[in-house]
mmCIF file of C-alpha atoms and ligand atoms in Angstrom:
data_model
loop_
_atom_site.group_PDB
_atom_site.id
_atom_site.type_symbol
_atom_site.label_atom_id
_atom_site.label_comp_id
_atom_site.label_asym_id
_atom_site.label_seq_id
_atom_site.Cartn_x
_atom_site.Cartn_y
_atom_site.Cartn_z
ATOM 1 C CA MET A 1 198.567 -224.109 4.196
ATOM 2 C CA PHE A 2 195.439 -223.812 4.415
ATOM 3 C CA GLU A 3 195.196 -226.628 6.620
ATOM 4 C CA CYS A 4 194.722 -225.295 9.965
ATOM 5 C CA ALA A 5 192.406 -222.688 8.980
ATOM 6 C CA LEU A 6 189.590 -225.147 7.382
ATOM 7 C CA PRO A 7 187.693 -226.519 10.032
ATOM 8 C CA LEU A 8 187.295 -222.210 11.138
ATOM 9 C CA LEU A 9 186.203 -222.259 7.709
ATOM 10 C CA LYS A 10 184.146 -224.730 7.336
ATOM 11 C CA GLU A 11 181.960 -224.430 10.516
ATOM 12 C CA CYS A 12 181.499 -220.997 10.997
ATOM 13 C CA GLU A 13 178.434 -219.904 8.909
ATOM 14 C CA THR A 14 178.933 -215.919 9.333
ATOM 15 C CA PHE A 15 182.881 -213.739 8.329
ATOM 16 C CA LEU A 16 183.170 -210.083 8.912
ATOM 17 C CA VAL A 17 186.283 -209.765 6.554
ATOM 18 C CA SER A 18 189.275 -206.671 7.111
ATOM 19 C CA GLY A 19 192.014 -206.080 5.574
ATOM 20 C CA HIS A 20 194.918 -202.814 6.568
ATOM 21 C CA ILE A 21 193.994 -198.996 6.077
ATOM 22 C CA ASN A 22 195.042 -197.631 3.419
ATOM 23 C CA PRO A 23 193.971 -200.487 1.424
ATOM 24 C CA ASP A 24 196.235 -201.330 -1.216
ATOM 25 C CA GLY A 25 196.153 -203.365 -4.615
ATOM 26 C CA ASP A 26 196.899 -206.471 -2.660
ATOM 27 C CA CYS A 27 194.306 -205.336 0.413
ATOM 28 C CA VAL A 28 191.256 -204.786 -2.033
ATOM 29 C CA GLY A 29 191.949 -207.879 -4.204
ATOM 30 C CA SER A 30 192.469 -210.465 -1.775
ATOM 31 C CA VAL A 31 189.736 -209.382 0.937
ATOM 32 C CA CYS A 32 186.735 -209.151 -2.068
ATOM 33 C CA ALA A 33 187.707 -212.620 -3.674
ATOM 34 C CA CYS A 34 187.807 -213.617 0.113
ATOM 35 C CA ALA A 35 184.488 -212.417 0.314
ATOM 36 C CA GLN A 36 183.565 -213.888 -2.391
ATOM 37 C CA LEU A 37 184.946 -217.354 -1.881
ATOM 38 C CA LEU A 38 183.341 -217.655 1.106
ATOM 39 C CA GLN A 39 179.446 -216.313 -0.233
ATOM 40 C CA SER A 40 180.129 -219.295 -3.155
ATOM 41 C CA LEU A 41 180.242 -221.747 0.088
ATOM 42 C CA GLY A 42 176.333 -219.903 1.240
ATOM 43 C CA LYS A 43 178.119 -218.807 4.166
ATOM 44 C CA LYS A 44 177.070 -214.642 5.463
ATOM 45 C CA VAL A 45 179.844 -212.687 4.465
ATOM 46 C CA SER A 46 180.232 -208.879 5.516
ATOM 47 C CA ILE A 47 183.717 -206.786 4.688
ATOM 48 C CA VAL A 48 184.288 -203.713 6.765
ATOM 49 C CA CYS A 49 187.230 -201.658 6.706
ATOM 50 C CA HIS A 50 188.698 -198.422 8.424
ATOM 51 C CA ASP A 51 189.381 -196.683 4.626
ATOM 52 C CA PRO A 52 187.350 -197.111 1.297
ATOM 53 C CA VAL A 53 188.543 -198.891 -1.257
ATOM 54 C CA PRO A 54 190.913 -196.209 -3.644
ATOM 55 C CA GLU A 55 189.829 -194.636 -6.320
ATOM 56 C CA ASN A 56 192.544 -196.188 -8.458
ATOM 57 C CA LEU A 57 190.789 -198.724 -8.630
ATOM 58 C CA HIS A 58 187.165 -198.569 -8.640
ATOM 59 C CA PHE A 59 186.942 -200.424 -12.296
ATOM 60 C CA LEU A 60 186.857 -202.998 -9.898
ATOM 61 C CA ALA A 61 183.432 -201.992 -8.993
ATOM 62 C CA VAL A 62 184.147 -203.661 -5.714
ATOM 63 C CA SER A 63 183.228 -202.257 -2.296
ATOM 64 C CA TRP A 64 182.824 -202.642 0.929
ATOM 65 C CA GLN A 65 180.948 -200.843 4.417
ATOM 66 C CA LEU A 66 183.120 -198.782 6.377
ATOM 67 C CA PHE A 67 183.768 -198.400 9.963
ATOM 68 C CA SER A 68 182.688 -195.219 10.292
ATOM 69 C CA ASP A 69 179.097 -195.807 8.151
ATOM 70 C CA LEU A 70 178.477 -198.508 10.436
ATOM 71 C CA ALA A 71 174.762 -197.444 13.004
ATOM 72 C CA GLU A 72 174.736 -201.161 14.804
ATOM 73 C CA ARG A 73 178.590 -203.435 15.426
ATOM 74 C CA PRO A 74 177.902 -206.591 12.624
ATOM 75 C CA GLN A 75 177.066 -209.567 14.943
ATOM 76 C CA PHE A 76 179.227 -212.158 13.012
ATOM 77 C CA ASP A 77 181.157 -215.463 13.976
ATOM 78 C CA CYS A 78 185.014 -215.638 12.480
ATOM 79 C CA MET A 79 187.279 -213.293 11.926
ATOM 80 C CA ILE A 80 188.958 -213.092 8.835
ATOM 81 C CA ILE A 81 192.465 -210.594 8.965
ATOM 82 C CA LEU A 82 194.210 -209.845 5.127
ATOM 83 C CA ASP A 83 197.546 -208.788 4.868
ATOM 84 C CA THR A 84 198.198 -207.219 8.146
ATOM 85 C CA PRO A 85 200.657 -207.868 10.455
ATOM 86 C CA GLN A 86 200.102 -206.172 12.808
ATOM 87 C CA PRO A 87 196.302 -205.458 14.610
ATOM 88 C CA GLU A 88 196.971 -201.554 15.125
ATOM 89 C CA ARG A 89 196.497 -201.815 11.015
ATOM 90 C CA LEU A 90 193.018 -202.127 10.827
ATOM 91 C CA GLY A 91 192.374 -198.933 12.252
ATOM 92 C CA ASP A 92 188.831 -198.097 14.088
ATOM 93 C CA VAL A 93 188.127 -202.038 13.402
ATOM 94 C CA LEU A 94 190.530 -203.092 15.425
ATOM 95 C CA GLN A 95 186.952 -202.639 17.623
ATOM 96 C CA LEU A 96 185.780 -205.032 15.969
ATOM 97 C CA PHE A 97 188.147 -207.560 15.585
ATOM 98 C CA ASP A 98 188.717 -207.401 19.550
ATOM 99 C CA GLN A 99 184.934 -208.932 20.619
ATOM 100 C CA ALA A 100 185.817 -211.776 18.080
ATOM 101 C CA LYS A 101 185.268 -215.107 19.158
ATOM 102 C CA GLN A 102 186.971 -216.345 16.886
ATOM 103 C CA SER A 103 190.003 -215.592 13.965
ATOM 104 C CA ILE A 104 192.298 -216.229 11.255
ATOM 105 C CA VAL A 105 194.959 -214.477 10.258
ATOM 106 C CA ILE A 106 196.041 -214.173 6.247
ATOM 107 C CA ASP A 107 199.175 -213.023 5.539
ATOM 108 C CA HIS A 108 202.960 -213.077 3.968
ATOM 109 C CA HIS A 109 204.140 -210.156 5.879
ATOM 110 C CA ILE A 110 207.415 -211.859 7.540
ATOM 111 C CA SER A 111 207.006 -209.485 9.952
ATOM 112 C CA ASN A 112 203.634 -211.085 11.168
ATOM 113 C CA ALA A 113 202.180 -210.406 14.357
ATOM 114 C CA GLU A 114 200.140 -214.200 14.307
ATOM 115 C CA PHE A 115 197.123 -212.678 16.409
ATOM 116 C CA GLY A 116 194.027 -214.656 15.091
ATOM 117 C CA SER A 117 193.617 -217.668 17.119
ATOM 118 C CA VAL A 118 194.626 -219.183 13.673
ATOM 119 C CA ASN A 119 197.219 -217.964 11.745
ATOM 120 C CA VAL A 120 198.358 -218.338 8.507
ATOM 121 C CA VAL A 121 201.131 -216.873 7.323
ATOM 122 C CA ALA A 122 203.583 -217.254 4.526
ATOM 123 C CA SER A 123 206.379 -214.856 4.119
ATOM 124 C CA HIS A 124 208.022 -216.515 1.024
ATOM 125 C CA VAL A 125 205.141 -216.108 -0.948
ATOM 126 C CA SER A 126 204.640 -212.607 -3.377
ATOM 127 C CA SER A 127 200.941 -210.910 -2.109
ATOM 128 C CA CYS A 128 197.648 -212.370 -0.313
ATOM 129 C CA GLY A 129 196.435 -212.623 -3.213
ATOM 130 C CA GLU A 130 198.638 -215.366 -3.973
ATOM 131 C CA MET A 131 197.488 -217.152 -0.395
ATOM 132 C CA ILE A 132 193.959 -216.208 -1.222
ATOM 133 C CA PHE A 133 194.591 -218.274 -4.656
ATOM 134 C CA GLU A 134 195.748 -221.759 -2.590
ATOM 135 C CA MET A 135 193.030 -220.985 -0.157
ATOM 136 C CA PHE A 136 190.602 -221.574 -3.038
ATOM 137 C CA THR A 137 192.778 -223.974 -4.661
ATOM 138 C CA GLU A 138 192.733 -226.615 -1.146
ATOM 139 C CA MET A 139 188.507 -225.849 -0.437
ATOM 140 C CA LYS A 140 187.919 -226.882 -3.851
ATOM 141 C CA VAL A 141 186.303 -224.316 -5.130
ATOM 142 C CA PRO A 142 186.600 -223.138 -8.817
ATOM 143 C CA ILE A 143 187.279 -219.256 -9.347
ATOM 144 C CA SER A 144 185.377 -217.019 -11.258
ATOM 145 C CA LYS A 145 186.291 -214.280 -13.406
ATOM 146 C CA ALA A 146 185.172 -211.934 -10.396
ATOM 147 C CA SER A 147 187.364 -212.965 -8.288
ATOM 148 C CA ALA A 148 189.952 -214.163 -11.233
ATOM 149 C CA GLN A 149 190.433 -210.349 -11.689
ATOM 150 C CA LEU A 150 190.497 -209.480 -8.145
ATOM 151 C CA LEU A 151 193.814 -212.292 -7.644
ATOM 152 C CA TYR A 152 195.574 -210.913 -10.858
ATOM 153 C CA VAL A 153 195.378 -207.576 -9.409
ATOM 154 C CA ALA A 154 196.385 -208.326 -5.868
ATOM 155 C CA ILE A 155 199.580 -210.434 -7.204
ATOM 156 C CA SER A 156 200.507 -208.218 -9.979
ATOM 157 C CA THR A 157 200.354 -205.027 -7.239
ATOM 158 C CA ASP A 158 202.412 -206.567 -4.214
ATOM 159 C CA THR A 159 205.162 -208.497 -7.143
ATOM 160 C CA GLY A 160 205.993 -204.592 -9.042
ATOM 161 C CA SER A 161 204.266 -206.228 -12.223
ATOM 162 C CA PHE A 162 206.631 -209.921 -11.057
ATOM 163 C CA ARG A 163 208.912 -208.026 -10.725
ATOM 164 C CA PHE A 164 210.631 -208.247 -7.266
ATOM 165 C CA GLY A 165 211.817 -210.712 -5.912
ATOM 166 C CA ASN A 166 208.585 -212.562 -4.138
ATOM 167 C CA THR A 167 208.273 -213.227 -7.206
ATOM 168 C CA THR A 168 208.004 -216.892 -8.098
ATOM 169 C CA GLY A 169 207.738 -219.707 -10.225
ATOM 170 C CA ARG A 170 204.516 -220.351 -8.538
ATOM 171 C CA THR A 171 203.015 -216.952 -8.299
ATOM 172 C CA HIS A 172 203.297 -216.943 -12.886
ATOM 173 C CA GLN A 173 201.869 -220.780 -12.486
ATOM 174 C CA ILE A 174 198.897 -219.059 -10.564
ATOM 175 C CA VAL A 175 199.071 -215.999 -12.639
ATOM 176 C CA ALA A 176 198.903 -219.016 -16.159
ATOM 177 C CA ASP A 177 195.495 -220.230 -14.076
ATOM 178 C CA LEU A 178 193.908 -216.687 -13.621
ATOM 179 C CA ILE A 179 194.133 -215.993 -17.142
ATOM 180 C CA GLY A 180 193.136 -218.758 -18.530
ATOM 181 C CA THR A 181 189.606 -217.905 -16.187
ATOM 182 C CA GLY A 182 188.925 -215.377 -19.544
ATOM 183 C CA ILE A 183 190.560 -211.830 -17.846
ATOM 184 C CA ASP A 184 191.189 -209.221 -20.695
ATOM 185 C CA HIS A 185 195.096 -208.858 -18.147
ATOM 186 C CA HIS A 186 195.935 -206.539 -20.616
ATOM 187 C CA TYR A 187 192.569 -204.303 -19.620
ATOM 188 C CA LEU A 188 193.680 -204.429 -15.837
ATOM 189 C CA ASN A 189 197.306 -203.728 -16.464
ATOM 190 C CA GLU A 190 195.833 -200.552 -18.292
ATOM 191 C CA GLN A 191 193.834 -199.707 -15.599
ATOM 192 C CA LEU A 192 196.519 -200.249 -13.015
ATOM 193 C CA TYR A 193 199.518 -198.172 -14.867
ATOM 194 C CA SER A 194 197.956 -195.804 -17.291
ATOM 195 C CA TYR A 195 195.394 -193.020 -15.907
ATOM 196 C CA ILE A 196 197.655 -191.525 -13.778
ATOM 197 C CA ARG A 197 195.991 -188.584 -12.311
ATOM 198 C CA PRO A 198 197.785 -185.115 -13.066
ATOM 199 C CA GLU A 199 197.841 -184.659 -9.757
ATOM 200 C CA ARG A 200 200.197 -187.759 -8.698
ATOM 201 C CA ILE A 201 201.717 -185.807 -11.864
ATOM 202 C CA LEU A 202 202.367 -182.912 -9.663
ATOM 203 C CA LEU A 203 203.589 -184.463 -6.564
ATOM 204 C CA LEU A 204 205.807 -186.496 -8.297
ATOM 205 C CA LYS A 205 207.622 -183.154 -9.822
ATOM 206 C CA ARG A 206 207.992 -182.149 -5.237
ATOM 207 C CA PHE A 207 209.009 -185.634 -4.995
ATOM 208 C CA LEU A 208 211.381 -185.437 -7.590
ATOM 209 C CA ASN A 209 213.005 -182.108 -6.496
ATOM 210 C CA ASN A 210 213.419 -183.620 -2.858
ATOM 211 C CA VAL A 211 215.421 -186.790 -3.856
ATOM 212 C CA SER A 212 219.140 -186.287 -1.876
ATOM 213 C CA PHE A 213 222.324 -189.264 -1.978
ATOM 214 C CA SER A 214 224.375 -189.852 0.983
ATOM 215 C CA GLU A 215 227.784 -189.536 1.280
ATOM 216 C CA SER A 216 228.433 -192.746 -0.004
ATOM 217 C CA GLY A 217 225.413 -192.255 -3.282
ATOM 218 C CA ALA A 218 224.586 -196.235 -1.506
ATOM 219 C CA ILE A 219 221.545 -194.096 -0.120
ATOM 220 C CA VAL A 220 218.840 -192.092 -1.344
ATOM 221 C CA TRP A 221 216.166 -190.412 0.013
ATOM 222 C CA SER A 222 212.747 -188.374 -0.437
ATOM 223 C CA HIS A 223 210.177 -186.377 1.201
ATOM 224 C CA LEU A 224 206.439 -184.809 1.089
ATOM 225 C CA SER A 225 204.594 -183.492 3.609
ATOM 226 C CA GLU A 226 200.815 -182.468 3.429
ATOM 227 C CA SER A 227 200.813 -179.971 2.939
ATOM 228 C CA ASP A 228 202.723 -181.514 -0.533
ATOM 229 C CA LEU A 229 199.429 -182.797 -0.817
ATOM 230 C CA ALA A 230 196.999 -180.181 -0.069
ATOM 231 C CA GLU A 231 199.103 -178.052 -2.850
ATOM 232 C CA CYS A 232 199.691 -180.192 -6.038
ATOM 233 C CA HIS A 233 195.482 -181.325 -4.547
ATOM 234 C CA ALA A 234 196.525 -185.326 -4.041
ATOM 235 C CA ASP A 235 196.060 -187.363 -1.383
ATOM 236 C CA LYS A 236 197.693 -190.017 -0.320
ATOM 237 C CA ALA A 237 197.240 -192.721 -2.469
ATOM 238 C CA ASP A 238 198.824 -190.661 -5.203
ATOM 239 C CA MET A 239 201.979 -191.083 -3.783
ATOM 240 C CA ASP A 240 201.885 -195.059 -4.078
ATOM 241 C CA GLY A 241 204.586 -196.365 -4.919
ATOM 242 C CA PHE A 242 206.885 -192.933 -5.192
ATOM 243 C CA VAL A 243 210.090 -194.904 -3.281
ATOM 244 C CA ASN A 244 209.758 -197.272 -5.883
ATOM 245 C CA TYR A 245 211.543 -194.486 -8.394
ATOM 246 C CA LEU A 246 214.393 -193.681 -5.730
ATOM 247 C CA SER A 247 215.150 -197.854 -5.279
ATOM 248 C CA ASP A 248 215.265 -198.063 -9.013
ATOM 249 C CA ILE A 249 218.570 -195.797 -9.028
ATOM 250 C CA ARG A 250 221.306 -197.358 -10.008
ATOM 251 C CA GLY A 251 223.918 -197.827 -7.321
ATOM 252 C CA ILE A 252 221.438 -197.676 -4.636
ATOM 253 C CA ASP A 253 221.542 -200.309 -1.803
ATOM 254 C CA ILE A 254 218.634 -198.900 -0.074
ATOM 255 C CA ALA A 255 215.747 -196.111 -0.311
ATOM 256 C CA PHE A 256 212.759 -194.146 1.627
ATOM 257 C CA PHE A 257 209.936 -191.748 1.248
ATOM 258 C CA ALA A 258 209.576 -190.027 4.437
ATOM 259 C CA PHE A 259 205.776 -188.721 4.046
ATOM 260 C CA SER A 260 205.795 -186.210 7.255
ATOM 261 C CA GLN A 261 201.401 -185.736 9.041
ATOM 262 C CA ALA A 262 200.604 -182.441 9.706
ATOM 263 C CA LYS A 263 198.689 -183.680 12.478
ATOM 264 C CA ASP A 264 200.198 -185.102 15.953
ATOM 265 C CA ALA A 265 203.726 -184.763 13.679
ATOM 266 C CA ARG A 266 203.652 -188.161 12.727
ATOM 267 C CA ILE A 267 206.636 -189.117 10.269
ATOM 268 C CA LYS A 268 206.017 -191.596 7.975
ATOM 269 C CA VAL A 269 208.659 -193.738 6.141
ATOM 270 C CA SER A 270 208.327 -196.308 3.386
ATOM 271 C CA PHE A 271 212.137 -198.528 2.922
ATOM 272 C CA ARG A 272 213.286 -200.212 -0.104
ATOM 273 C CA ALA A 273 216.282 -202.404 -0.115
ATOM 274 C CA LYS A 274 217.995 -203.532 -2.839
ATOM 275 C CA GLY A 275 220.246 -206.673 -3.923
ATOM 276 C CA LYS A 276 221.521 -208.357 -0.785
ATOM 277 C CA ALA A 277 220.595 -205.198 1.379
ATOM 278 C CA ASP A 278 217.429 -205.740 4.620
ATOM 279 C CA VAL A 279 215.318 -202.586 4.712
ATOM 280 C CA ASN A 280 213.066 -204.705 7.625
ATOM 281 C CA THR A 281 215.945 -204.977 10.152
ATOM 282 C CA LEU A 282 216.810 -201.480 9.736
ATOM 283 C CA ALA A 283 213.062 -200.774 10.017
ATOM 284 C CA ASN A 284 212.715 -203.036 13.452
ATOM 285 C CA GLN A 285 215.536 -201.022 14.680
ATOM 286 C CA PHE A 286 212.773 -198.077 15.004
ATOM 287 C CA GLY A 287 210.016 -200.646 16.169
ATOM 288 C CA GLY A 288 208.650 -201.149 12.237
ATOM 289 C CA GLY A 289 209.149 -204.029 10.205
ATOM 290 C CA GLY A 290 207.768 -205.180 6.922
ATOM 291 C CA HIS A 291 209.526 -207.715 4.561
ATOM 292 C CA SER A 292 213.495 -207.587 3.687
ATOM 293 C CA GLN A 293 212.845 -205.746 0.112
ATOM 294 C CA ALA A 294 209.710 -203.391 1.817
ATOM 295 C CA ALA A 295 209.716 -202.456 4.747
ATOM 296 C CA GLY A 296 207.379 -199.383 7.194
ATOM 297 C CA CYS A 297 208.201 -197.046 9.821
ATOM 298 C CA ILE A 298 206.623 -193.888 11.560
ATOM 299 C CA PHE A 299 208.600 -191.646 13.858
ATOM 300 C CA HIS A 300 208.127 -188.748 15.997
ATOM 301 C CA GLY A 301 210.456 -185.160 15.053
ATOM 302 C CA ASP A 302 210.991 -183.736 12.854
ATOM 303 C CA ILE A 303 212.198 -184.697 8.854
ATOM 304 C CA LYS A 304 215.657 -183.883 8.986
ATOM 305 C CA THR A 305 216.601 -185.326 12.432
ATOM 306 C CA VAL A 306 214.845 -188.836 11.332
ATOM 307 C CA SER A 307 216.456 -189.147 7.598
ATOM 308 C CA SER A 308 219.996 -188.150 9.521
ATOM 309 C CA MET A 309 219.368 -190.699 11.904
ATOM 310 C CA ILE A 310 217.894 -193.310 9.213
ATOM 311 C CA ILE A 311 220.721 -192.828 7.399
ATOM 312 C CA GLY A 312 223.920 -192.860 9.850
ATOM 313 C CA SER A 313 221.355 -196.389 10.703
ATOM 314 C CA ALA A 314 221.968 -196.746 7.238
ATOM 315 C CA GLU A 315 225.758 -196.590 6.791
ATOM 316 C CA ARG A 316 226.259 -198.747 9.525
ATOM 317 C CA GLN A 317 223.899 -200.863 8.069
ATOM 318 C CA ARG A 318 226.192 -201.447 4.664
ATOM 319 C CA ASN A 319 229.696 -200.896 6.305
ATOM 320 C CA GLU A 320 228.883 -204.104 8.763
ATOM 321 C CA GLY A 321 227.601 -205.421 6.139
ATOM 322 C CA MET A 322 230.712 -205.729 4.161
ATOM 323 C CA SER A 323 232.709 -206.358 6.587
ATOM 324 C CA CYS A 324 231.405 -209.880 7.149
HETATM 325 MN MN1 MN B 401 200.734 -207.536 0.258
#
């Protein structure tokens, strides 16, 4: 998988590793494990991201530099970008990417723009965590318990606890190897899934209250706004995974969650598909993208117009799918 990246990984001495804005478990886990891999080879590595490690992942005891905190721009031979399909998803770190002479993009999003000087993009792989495991293997670096813990979290979160269709036999083999290093996966699962913040539950109450079904009943959606967050004293990370409640409903093909940001009237939409439905194609129509089962898109306008536009397209896509 990493043949094309090996020369750069070996030759370069200083690395800058980064991931996407609003980092999730896969981003945090794969970015930090990749940095640990390179450090164990004696390389000088810094991690710089637009956003901090989210609170729900603080138990991992990892941190990185924030772009906004940098006194001066770091010097590096090569930049490694993980889990980030488009350069814009780097946020302000894009400025560092623009000055990078060499870069390696490592990603599993089908929509990846392959914007690095070297690109390792494997859309059939569940998570970047799984790809970093392969990187350890191909570079013949033994996996420490600390890295194994990070990769377990990366893979577990991006596969919905090994439930999503992206989970393969290889995924389970990798996870067996990670557990073999002696990590306490029961502890990790408890930390990931059994420490829900009360603020999240209050927000979930509103989210469920806003659930609507399309006429056919096959499309379901809900919405929240920045003021919902403020009133529940919640933050953006508290909404993570809300859309999955919708796609778990019986009879649903497509689910989406629209979040309206107060500033610049932007509406961020997360899509989920079930069965044969494909939300990557749907999101593409509106300039977004992702995977066939999970995708995202940014809209401008009001929530009503945007949602009826999406429902219209999704219903059309369903009808076309049924006729062929
Ligand atoms: Mn990912």
